[in-house]
Amino acid sequence: MTHDLIEKSKKHLWLPFTQMKDYDLDPLIIESGNGIKVKDINGKEYFDGFSSVWLNVHGHRKKELDQAIKDQLEKIAHSTLLGMTNVPATKLAEKLVEISPDNLTRVFFSDSGAEAMEIALKMAFQYWKNVGKSQKQKFVSMQDGYHGDTIGAVSVGAVELFHRVYGPLMFESFKAPIPYVYRSKSEDSKQCRDECLQKLEELLKVHHEEIAALTIESMVQGAAGMIVMPSGFLAGVRALCTKYDVLMIVDEVATGFGRTGKMFACEHENVQPDLMAAGKGITGGYLPIAVTFTTEQIYEAFYDDYEKLKTFFHGHSYTGNQLGCAVALENLRLFETDEIVQTVENKSEELKEILSDLHSLTHVGDIRQLGFMCGIELVQDKLTKTPFLFKKRIGYKVSLKMRELGMLTRPLGNVIVFMPPLVSTKDELETMVNIMKEAIEVVCQEEEAVFVHDI
Ligand SMILES: *Cc1c(COP(=O)(O)O)cnc(C)c1O
């Protein structure tokens, strides 16, 4: 039976972000989950060390969330949001506006983070047309930014490895540098920040009249390798957007819903974006709901007689899905009763201390963390910061070793990702970090043996 399923998976599936040749060597099929662990079809258990790709909040099979879906099923599973609404989507809209930055008063639902970003891009573009400034058509995006995998989101993304192939399909966007302190010359975070802000200002000064909006991840560039922005950077970007009349689109898909120790990461800098995309944690990791927030000012630019053609012509079949909205509402209720955001903020310090243990390892170059969003950058040589060669696949090997030791996560190149569910206890965090430590040690030692051999 088990064997049969594995054969079927190899025969018919094509998995996202996966070289299927790798999958065929190490297939894994998850059957169930409980708390912060998942179990495969052979009964082996794993810590969900990356929250099932950065989603999970309260653990798996959370009683209240399961119940919210069952209760909603007794009423209806889905009806459309085109031209009408439904009960949970309406209640969820009110709740989301309540917990988001004050200037954001409108929400537009979709089904994934990439879509939420596409929607923000199209809204920004059409906003300027609707207010009679149609020369503002271009975007500024951040170096190494990631906003999802649809063509618009890829166009404002810049992760070389994922995006290079699709170059000819993309619309062009201006690229602004991002402060990557660990790999900057001076390693001085203020200097690094100010240089980047200065370059952004030079760009905006020349081009602002043709720029509709700027896109930026909030506080942490996730897919780029968990690169945490120095304090003052996001606020600095906000100030420049305001000064040059460019809309600011903040991507909170990874960072939103408590992940960094604030409900939304832009609160770290008191930033109020013009548009904000969120997803991932919104349903506690249960169902695909995403959301684009915007201001009353932008909303009003689309509000007119139908013949004026200012309508936002965009929508998806499953948008506003009742089961998803119902579980999102229950998720947000649990955020309050269980004080999730406060707990993550408090536990961040503990986690920082637990992680600092990894500094003693020969190949750990940098440990980056904001809340429960962490990346450990492995390097060939700590002193010179020389990276491991791409073909060594060091991150991948470490992740496979962790899997053997009972924990799941996916690397970003040479960066080991640690994104535990937000309810993880101190003990669980320690156990997971110990697994990481052992895996890094074992794999790097094996690599060193090979390395010496090479010479
Ligand atoms: C995951 C992610 C996305 C894309 O979300 P999907 O739901 O996978 O489409 C966009 N932006 C950021 C910052 C993300 O981490």
Short mmCIF file of C-alpha atoms and ligand atoms in Angstrom, two decimals:
data_model
loop_
_atom_site.label_atom_id
_atom_site.label_comp_id
_atom_site.label_asym_id
_atom_site.label_seq_id
_atom_site.Cartn_x
_atom_site.Cartn_y
_atom_site.Cartn_z
CA MET A 1 0.00 0.00 0.00
CA THR A 2 2.75 2.41 1.06
CA HIS A 3 4.96 1.33 -1.78
CA ASP A 4 2.07 1.61 -4.18
CA LEU A 5 1.42 5.25 -3.24
CA ILE A 6 5.05 6.13 -3.70
CA GLU A 7 5.08 4.55 -7.15
CA LYS A 8 1.94 6.48 -8.07
CA SER A 9 3.45 9.75 -6.86
CA LYS A 10 6.53 9.14 -9.00
CA LYS A 11 4.44 8.21 -11.97
CA HIS A 12 1.91 11.07 -12.03
CA LEU A 13 2.91 14.04 -9.91
CA TRP A 14 4.94 17.10 -10.82
CA LEU A 15 5.75 19.04 -7.66
CA PRO A 16 6.29 22.79 -7.23
CA PHE A 17 9.86 24.12 -6.95
CA THR A 18 11.09 20.54 -7.20
CA GLN A 19 13.61 18.83 -9.44
CA MET A 20 11.67 15.60 -9.83
CA LYS A 21 14.91 13.69 -10.20
CA ASP A 22 15.58 14.58 -6.54
CA TYR A 23 12.06 13.58 -5.51
CA ASP A 24 12.39 10.18 -7.15
CA LEU A 25 15.47 9.48 -4.99
CA ASP A 26 13.88 10.63 -1.72
CA PRO A 27 10.10 10.51 -1.98
CA LEU A 28 8.03 11.62 0.99
CA ILE A 29 4.28 11.40 1.44
CA ILE A 30 2.63 13.03 4.44
CA GLU A 31 -0.48 11.37 5.79
CA SER A 32 -1.43 13.24 8.94
CA GLY A 33 -0.41 15.89 11.42
CA ASN A 34 -0.89 16.82 15.05
CA GLY A 35 0.38 19.90 16.88
CA ILE A 36 3.67 21.00 15.38
CA LYS A 37 4.42 17.56 13.92
CA VAL A 38 3.47 15.80 10.70
CA LYS A 39 3.55 12.07 10.02
CA ASP A 40 4.37 10.23 6.79
CA ILE A 41 2.75 7.10 5.38
CA ASN A 42 5.35 4.92 7.12
CA GLY A 43 4.44 6.39 10.50
CA LYS A 44 7.64 8.44 10.87
CA GLU A 45 7.08 11.78 12.60
CA TYR A 46 8.74 15.09 11.78
CA PHE A 47 8.76 18.52 13.40
CA ASP A 48 7.22 20.98 10.96
CA GLY A 49 10.29 23.23 11.11
CA PHE A 50 9.14 25.47 8.26
CA SER A 51 5.43 25.61 9.14
CA SER A 52 4.54 23.74 5.92
CA VAL A 53 6.21 26.49 3.88
CA TRP A 54 5.74 29.42 6.26
CA LEU A 55 2.01 29.01 6.90
CA ASN A 56 1.23 27.26 10.12
CA VAL A 57 0.35 29.17 13.28
CA HIS A 58 -1.43 27.01 15.90
CA GLY A 59 -0.16 23.60 14.83
CA HIS A 60 -2.00 20.97 12.81
CA ARG A 61 -5.48 19.68 13.65
CA LYS A 62 -6.19 22.57 15.96
CA LYS A 63 -9.56 21.67 17.44
CA GLU A 64 -11.14 25.11 17.09
CA LEU A 65 -10.03 25.53 13.48
CA ASP A 66 -11.29 22.07 12.53
CA GLN A 67 -14.61 22.89 14.16
CA ALA A 68 -14.94 26.24 12.35
CA ILE A 69 -14.73 24.44 9.01
CA LYS A 70 -17.23 21.77 10.09
CA ASP A 71 -19.68 24.45 11.26
CA GLN A 72 -19.36 26.36 8.00
CA LEU A 73 -19.90 23.15 6.01
CA GLU A 74 -23.31 22.83 7.64
CA LYS A 75 -24.25 26.08 5.89
CA ILE A 76 -22.42 26.29 2.56
CA ALA A 77 -18.93 25.54 1.20
CA HIS A 78 -18.68 28.18 -1.48
CA SER A 79 -20.57 30.82 -3.47
CA THR A 80 -19.12 33.60 -5.60
CA LEU A 81 -17.90 37.05 -4.55
CA LEU A 82 -18.53 38.55 -8.01
CA GLY A 83 -21.19 41.19 -7.50
CA MET A 84 -22.29 39.78 -4.12
CA THR A 85 -20.75 38.70 -0.85
CA ASN A 86 -21.20 36.07 1.86
CA VAL A 87 -21.30 36.02 5.63
CA PRO A 88 -17.77 34.93 6.65
CA ALA A 89 -16.04 37.02 3.91
CA THR A 90 -17.85 40.12 5.15
CA LYS A 91 -17.02 39.50 8.81
CA LEU A 92 -13.42 38.71 7.89
CA ALA A 93 -13.10 41.97 5.92
CA GLU A 94 -14.15 43.96 9.00
CA LYS A 95 -11.73 42.06 11.22
CA LEU A 96 -8.80 42.48 8.82
CA VAL A 97 -9.33 46.22 8.57
CA GLU A 98 -9.44 46.39 12.36
CA ILE A 99 -6.04 44.69 12.82
CA SER A 100 -4.18 46.28 9.88
CA PRO A 101 -2.43 49.67 9.78
CA ASP A 102 -4.95 52.50 10.33
CA ASN A 103 -4.94 53.95 6.81
CA LEU A 104 -5.93 50.61 5.24
CA THR A 105 -9.72 50.41 5.07
CA ARG A 106 -10.52 48.14 2.12
CA VAL A 107 -9.74 44.49 1.42
CA PHE A 108 -9.81 42.58 -1.86
CA PHE A 109 -9.71 38.80 -1.49
CA SER A 110 -7.87 36.23 -3.62
CA ASP A 111 -6.43 32.74 -3.19
CA SER A 112 -2.64 33.04 -2.99
CA GLY A 113 0.11 35.48 -2.11
CA ALA A 114 1.17 35.84 -5.76
CA GLU A 115 -2.38 36.82 -6.70
CA ALA A 116 -2.57 39.32 -3.84
CA MET A 117 0.57 40.94 -5.27
CA GLU A 118 -0.73 40.86 -8.87
CA ILE A 119 -3.84 42.61 -7.63
CA ALA A 120 -1.80 45.28 -5.84
CA LEU A 121 0.23 45.89 -9.02
CA LYS A 122 -2.86 46.18 -11.21
CA MET A 123 -4.64 48.42 -8.70
CA ALA A 124 -1.64 50.76 -8.51
CA PHE A 125 -1.36 50.86 -12.30
CA GLN A 126 -5.05 51.54 -12.86
CA TYR A 127 -5.26 54.01 -9.97
CA TRP A 128 -3.01 56.47 -11.82
CA LYS A 129 -4.99 56.00 -15.02
CA ASN A 130 -8.25 56.60 -13.17
CA VAL A 131 -6.97 59.84 -11.62
CA GLY A 132 -5.67 61.14 -14.97
CA LYS A 133 -1.96 60.45 -14.55
CA SER A 134 -1.60 57.59 -16.97
CA GLN A 135 2.06 58.33 -17.64
CA LYS A 136 2.79 56.63 -14.29
CA GLN A 137 3.07 53.03 -15.54
CA LYS A 138 6.34 51.62 -14.22
CA PHE A 139 7.43 49.92 -11.01
CA VAL A 140 10.43 50.01 -8.75
CA SER A 141 11.27 46.74 -7.08
CA MET A 142 13.97 45.57 -4.71
CA GLN A 143 17.03 43.58 -5.61
CA ASP A 144 16.53 39.93 -4.59
CA GLY A 145 12.85 40.57 -3.86
CA TYR A 146 10.33 37.74 -4.09
CA HIS A 147 6.60 38.18 -4.51
CA GLY A 148 5.32 34.88 -5.90
CA ASP A 149 5.46 33.00 -9.18
CA THR A 150 2.90 34.47 -11.56
CA ILE A 151 4.34 36.64 -14.34
CA GLY A 152 3.48 40.02 -12.79
CA ALA A 153 4.84 38.96 -9.41
CA VAL A 154 7.95 37.57 -11.09
CA SER A 155 8.44 40.84 -12.99
CA VAL A 156 8.83 42.73 -9.71
CA GLY A 157 10.83 39.85 -8.24
CA ALA A 158 14.55 39.42 -8.57
CA VAL A 159 15.72 36.09 -7.23
CA GLU A 160 18.21 35.22 -9.97
CA LEU A 161 17.86 31.44 -9.62
CA PHE A 162 14.05 31.38 -9.93
CA HIS A 163 13.49 34.25 -12.34
CA ARG A 164 16.28 34.30 -14.93
CA VAL A 165 14.61 31.90 -17.36
CA TYR A 166 11.48 34.01 -17.61
CA GLY A 167 13.31 37.27 -18.43
CA PRO A 168 11.79 37.66 -21.90
CA LEU A 169 8.26 37.28 -20.47
CA MET A 170 8.52 39.99 -17.83
CA PHE A 171 7.71 43.67 -17.87
CA GLU A 172 10.73 45.73 -16.89
CA SER A 173 11.00 47.31 -13.48
CA PHE A 174 13.61 49.58 -11.97
CA LYS A 175 15.70 47.73 -9.39
CA ALA A 176 16.73 49.36 -6.13
CA PRO A 177 19.45 47.91 -3.87
CA ILE A 178 18.62 46.27 -0.56
CA PRO A 179 20.82 46.48 2.53
CA TYR A 180 22.34 43.03 2.99
CA VAL A 181 24.47 43.90 5.99
CA TYR A 182 26.37 40.60 6.34
CA ARG A 183 27.65 40.87 2.78
CA SER A 184 28.20 44.64 2.69
CA LYS A 185 31.74 46.02 2.67
CA SER A 186 31.59 47.78 6.00
CA GLU A 187 29.08 45.50 7.77
CA ASP A 188 27.83 48.74 9.29
CA SER A 189 24.05 48.54 9.19
CA LYS A 190 23.46 52.31 9.29
CA GLN A 191 25.91 53.02 6.50
CA CYS A 192 24.55 50.14 4.45
CA ARG A 193 20.99 51.39 4.94
CA ASP A 194 21.82 55.00 4.07
CA GLU A 195 23.68 54.06 0.89
CA CYS A 196 20.69 52.06 -0.31
CA LEU A 197 18.25 54.83 0.51
CA GLN A 198 20.44 57.31 -1.32
CA LYS A 199 20.50 55.14 -4.46
CA LEU A 200 16.73 54.77 -4.27
CA GLU A 201 16.33 58.52 -4.02
CA GLU A 202 18.57 59.11 -7.04
CA LEU A 203 16.39 56.71 -9.02
CA LEU A 204 13.12 58.28 -7.89
CA LYS A 205 14.37 61.80 -8.52
CA VAL A 206 14.98 61.03 -12.17
CA HIS A 207 12.06 58.68 -12.90
CA HIS A 208 9.24 59.38 -10.44
CA GLU A 209 6.95 60.89 -13.06
CA GLU A 210 6.75 57.55 -14.86
CA ILE A 211 6.62 55.37 -11.72
CA ALA A 212 3.31 54.04 -10.41
CA ALA A 213 4.52 52.13 -7.37
CA LEU A 214 7.36 50.52 -5.48
CA THR A 215 7.22 46.94 -4.21
CA ILE A 216 9.01 45.72 -1.11
CA GLU A 217 8.83 42.82 1.30
CA SER A 218 8.20 43.97 4.84
CA MET A 219 11.31 43.97 7.11
CA VAL A 220 12.61 40.58 5.93
CA GLN A 221 13.37 39.44 2.39
CA GLY A 222 12.26 35.85 2.81
CA ALA A 223 13.07 33.87 -0.33
CA ALA A 224 16.31 35.86 -0.83
CA GLY A 225 17.63 34.11 2.29
CA MET A 226 15.89 35.70 5.28
CA ILE A 227 17.66 39.02 4.88
CA VAL A 228 16.56 41.28 7.73
CA MET A 229 16.44 45.00 6.91
CA PRO A 230 18.32 47.34 9.24
CA SER A 231 16.12 49.50 11.41
CA GLY A 232 15.01 52.69 9.68
CA PHE A 233 15.17 51.25 6.17
CA LEU A 234 11.48 50.48 5.60
CA ALA A 235 10.50 53.83 7.14
CA GLY A 236 13.07 55.53 4.91
CA VAL A 237 11.54 53.88 1.83
CA ARG A 238 8.09 55.03 2.96
CA ALA A 239 9.30 58.62 3.28
CA LEU A 240 10.83 58.56 -0.22
CA CYS A 241 7.66 57.11 -1.76
CA THR A 242 5.63 59.90 -0.18
CA LYS A 243 8.12 62.58 -1.24
CA TYR A 244 8.08 61.43 -4.88
CA ASP A 245 4.38 60.53 -5.10
CA VAL A 246 4.96 56.83 -5.72
CA LEU A 247 2.57 54.27 -4.19
CA MET A 248 4.16 51.90 -1.70
CA ILE A 249 3.15 48.23 -2.06
CA VAL A 250 4.26 46.23 0.96
CA ASP A 251 4.38 42.44 0.70
CA GLU A 252 3.44 40.93 4.07
CA VAL A 253 2.66 37.48 2.65
CA ALA A 254 5.43 35.84 4.66
CA THR A 255 5.75 38.33 7.51
CA GLY A 256 2.08 39.03 8.24
CA PHE A 257 -0.03 37.46 11.00
CA GLY A 258 2.41 37.46 13.85
CA ARG A 259 5.41 35.80 12.18
CA THR A 260 7.86 38.56 13.18
CA GLY A 261 6.42 39.38 16.60
CA LYS A 262 4.02 42.06 15.33
CA MET A 263 0.66 41.41 13.66
CA PHE A 264 2.20 42.96 10.51
CA ALA A 265 5.94 43.53 10.19
CA CYS A 266 5.53 47.12 8.97
CA GLU A 267 4.45 47.93 12.55
CA HIS A 268 8.13 47.55 13.55
CA GLU A 269 8.67 50.85 11.71
CA ASN A 270 5.21 52.39 12.03
CA VAL A 271 4.91 52.25 8.26
CA GLN A 272 1.53 52.74 6.60
CA PRO A 273 1.65 51.32 3.07
CA ASP A 274 -0.73 52.35 0.26
CA LEU A 275 -1.28 48.73 -0.68
CA MET A 276 -0.45 45.62 1.30
CA ALA A 277 -0.54 41.95 0.28
CA ALA A 278 -0.98 39.18 2.85
CA GLY A 279 -1.71 35.46 2.78
CA LYS A 280 0.12 32.48 4.28
CA GLY A 281 -0.76 32.70 8.01
CA ILE A 282 -4.20 34.25 7.44
CA THR A 283 -6.02 30.90 7.78
CA GLY A 284 -3.56 29.49 10.32
CA GLY A 285 -2.16 27.40 7.47
CA TYR A 286 -5.45 25.68 6.66
CA LEU A 287 -6.91 26.95 3.38
CA PRO A 288 -5.87 29.19 0.47
CA ILE A 289 -7.06 32.71 1.23
CA ALA A 290 -5.06 35.85 0.47
CA VAL A 291 -5.85 39.53 0.68
CA THR A 292 -4.82 42.88 -0.79
CA PHE A 293 -5.43 45.83 1.55
CA THR A 294 -5.72 49.39 0.34
CA THR A 295 -6.72 52.90 1.33
CA GLU A 296 -10.02 54.71 0.90
CA GLN A 297 -8.27 57.12 -1.47
CA ILE A 298 -7.33 54.35 -3.90
CA TYR A 299 -10.73 52.68 -3.56
CA GLU A 300 -12.50 55.93 -4.37
CA ALA A 301 -10.53 56.39 -7.59
CA PHE A 302 -12.32 53.28 -8.92
CA TYR A 303 -15.80 54.27 -7.64
CA ASP A 304 -17.87 55.87 -10.41
CA ASP A 305 -20.64 55.25 -12.96
CA TYR A 306 -20.08 51.99 -14.82
CA GLU A 307 -19.73 53.71 -18.23
CA LYS A 308 -16.67 55.60 -16.96
CA LEU A 309 -14.78 52.27 -17.14
CA LYS A 310 -13.05 52.68 -13.81
CA THR A 311 -14.10 49.27 -12.49
CA PHE A 312 -11.34 46.94 -11.29
CA PHE A 313 -11.79 44.08 -13.75
CA HIS A 314 -10.13 41.30 -11.81
CA GLY A 315 -11.35 38.24 -9.91
CA HIS A 316 -10.91 34.52 -9.31
CA SER A 317 -13.44 31.69 -9.18
CA TYR A 318 -12.89 30.75 -5.55
CA THR A 319 -12.33 34.25 -4.17
CA GLY A 320 -13.96 34.79 -0.76
CA ASN A 321 -14.43 31.05 -0.24
CA GLN A 322 -16.65 30.55 2.82
CA LEU A 323 -14.73 27.64 4.32
CA GLY A 324 -11.49 29.61 4.02
CA CYS A 325 -12.95 32.83 5.42
CA ALA A 326 -14.60 30.95 8.30
CA VAL A 327 -11.34 29.33 9.34
CA ALA A 328 -9.49 32.66 8.92
CA LEU A 329 -11.98 34.29 11.30
CA GLU A 330 -11.49 31.56 13.88
CA ASN A 331 -7.72 31.83 13.41
CA LEU A 332 -7.87 35.55 14.19
CA ARG A 333 -10.07 34.91 17.21
CA LEU A 334 -7.43 32.49 18.51
CA PHE A 335 -4.75 35.13 17.85
CA GLU A 336 -6.55 37.24 20.44
CA THR A 337 -7.49 34.64 23.04
CA ASP A 338 -4.09 32.91 22.91
CA GLU A 339 -2.19 36.23 22.62
CA ILE A 340 -0.14 34.81 19.74
CA VAL A 341 1.57 38.03 18.65
CA GLN A 342 2.66 38.96 22.16
CA THR A 343 3.89 35.42 22.78
CA VAL A 344 6.00 35.40 19.62
CA GLU A 345 7.47 38.77 20.56
CA ASN A 346 8.33 37.47 24.03
CA LYS A 347 9.70 34.15 22.79
CA SER A 348 11.88 35.84 20.12
CA GLU A 349 14.55 36.64 22.70
CA GLU A 350 14.60 33.03 23.92
CA LEU A 351 14.82 31.79 20.37
CA LYS A 352 17.67 34.19 19.69
CA GLU A 353 19.58 32.71 22.57
CA ILE A 354 18.87 29.14 21.51
CA LEU A 355 20.03 29.93 17.97
CA SER A 356 23.21 31.64 19.15
CA ASP A 357 24.49 28.18 20.02
CA LEU A 358 24.95 27.62 16.27
CA HIS A 359 27.59 30.36 16.08
CA SER A 360 30.10 27.86 17.45
CA LEU A 361 29.86 25.77 14.26
CA THR A 362 32.71 26.18 11.77
CA HIS A 363 30.50 26.81 8.77
CA VAL A 364 27.77 29.03 10.22
CA GLY A 365 28.46 32.47 8.76
CA ASP A 366 25.40 34.46 9.77
CA ILE A 367 22.26 33.90 11.84
CA ARG A 368 19.39 36.17 10.88
CA GLN A 369 16.14 36.38 12.79
CA LEU A 370 13.08 38.52 13.24
CA GLY A 371 10.53 36.87 15.50
CA PHE A 372 10.00 33.29 14.31
CA MET A 373 11.46 33.97 10.87
CA CYS A 374 15.04 32.71 10.79
CA GLY A 375 17.78 31.92 8.31
CA ILE A 376 21.18 30.39 8.98
CA GLU A 377 23.69 31.17 6.24
CA LEU A 378 26.31 28.46 5.77
CA VAL A 379 29.69 29.42 4.30
CA GLN A 380 32.70 27.49 3.11
CA ASP A 381 35.00 29.86 5.00
CA LYS A 382 33.79 31.93 7.92
CA LEU A 383 36.61 34.49 7.86
CA THR A 384 36.41 35.35 4.19
CA LYS A 385 32.65 34.58 4.01
CA THR A 386 33.34 32.51 0.91
CA PRO A 387 30.07 30.78 0.00
CA PHE A 388 29.78 27.05 -0.56
CA LEU A 389 29.75 26.28 -4.28
CA PHE A 390 26.28 26.07 -5.81
CA LYS A 391 26.90 22.53 -7.02
CA LYS A 392 27.66 21.34 -3.46
CA ARG A 393 23.96 21.82 -2.62
CA ILE A 394 24.90 22.21 1.00
CA GLY A 395 21.51 23.55 2.12
CA TYR A 396 19.72 20.74 0.38
CA LYS A 397 21.96 18.11 1.97
CA VAL A 398 21.51 19.59 5.44
CA SER A 399 17.74 19.59 4.97
CA LEU A 400 17.77 15.93 3.93
CA LYS A 401 19.83 15.10 7.00
CA MET A 402 17.36 16.99 9.19
CA ARG A 403 14.56 14.99 7.65
CA GLU A 404 16.37 11.81 8.64
CA LEU A 405 16.68 13.23 12.17
CA GLY A 406 12.97 14.05 12.35
CA MET A 407 12.41 17.59 11.14
CA LEU A 408 11.20 19.12 7.88
CA THR A 409 12.36 22.36 6.31
CA ARG A 410 13.44 23.58 2.89
CA PRO A 411 16.65 25.54 2.30
CA LEU A 412 17.15 28.69 0.25
CA GLY A 413 20.47 27.94 -1.43
CA ASN A 414 23.07 27.93 1.34
CA VAL A 415 20.63 29.34 3.87
CA ILE A 416 18.87 26.95 6.24
CA VAL A 417 15.34 28.11 6.87
CA PHE A 418 13.83 27.90 10.34
CA MET A 419 10.19 29.02 10.51
CA PRO A 420 8.55 27.01 13.30
CA PRO A 421 4.80 27.19 13.94
CA LEU A 422 4.08 30.22 16.14
CA VAL A 423 2.85 28.08 19.05
CA SER A 424 6.14 26.13 19.37
CA THR A 425 7.25 25.94 23.00
CA LYS A 426 10.72 26.66 24.31
CA ASP A 427 11.42 22.94 24.63
CA GLU A 428 10.28 22.27 21.09
CA LEU A 429 12.37 25.15 19.77
CA GLU A 430 15.42 23.75 21.54
CA THR A 431 14.85 20.26 20.18
CA MET A 432 14.42 21.59 16.65
CA VAL A 433 17.54 23.77 16.83
CA ASN A 434 19.50 20.78 18.13
CA ILE A 435 18.40 18.76 15.11
CA MET A 436 19.55 21.61 12.88
CA LYS A 437 22.86 21.76 14.68
CA GLU A 438 23.53 18.07 14.33
CA ALA A 439 22.57 18.06 10.65
CA ILE A 440 24.82 21.04 9.86
CA GLU A 441 27.73 19.47 11.74
CA VAL A 442 27.42 16.06 10.10
CA VAL A 443 26.95 17.35 6.55
CA CYS A 444 29.70 19.97 6.79
CA GLN A 445 32.14 17.41 8.16
CA GLU A 446 31.34 15.12 5.24
CA GLU A 447 31.89 18.04 2.88
CA GLU A 448 35.21 18.89 4.47
CA ALA A 449 36.41 15.33 4.00
CA VAL A 450 35.50 15.58 0.32
CA PHE A 451 37.03 19.05 0.08
CA VAL A 452 40.41 17.96 1.38
CA HIS A 453 40.24 15.08 -1.03
CA ASP A 454 39.59 17.49 -3.92
CA ILE A 455 42.90 19.24 -3.32
C1 LIG B 1 5.16 32.97 -0.29
C2 LIG B 1 5.30 34.39 -0.70
C3 LIG B 1 4.57 34.92 -1.77
C4 LIG B 1 3.69 34.07 -2.65
O1 LIG B 1 2.62 33.51 -1.99
P1 LIG B 1 1.88 32.22 -2.61
O2 LIG B 1 0.72 32.00 -1.72
O3 LIG B 1 2.89 31.12 -2.57
O4 LIG B 1 1.52 32.59 -4.02
C5 LIG B 1 4.69 36.26 -2.04
N1 LIG B 1 5.50 37.04 -1.30
C6 LIG B 1 6.23 36.58 -0.29
C7 LIG B 1 7.07 37.52 0.49
C8 LIG B 1 6.17 35.23 0.05
O5 LIG B 1 6.93 34.74 1.03
#
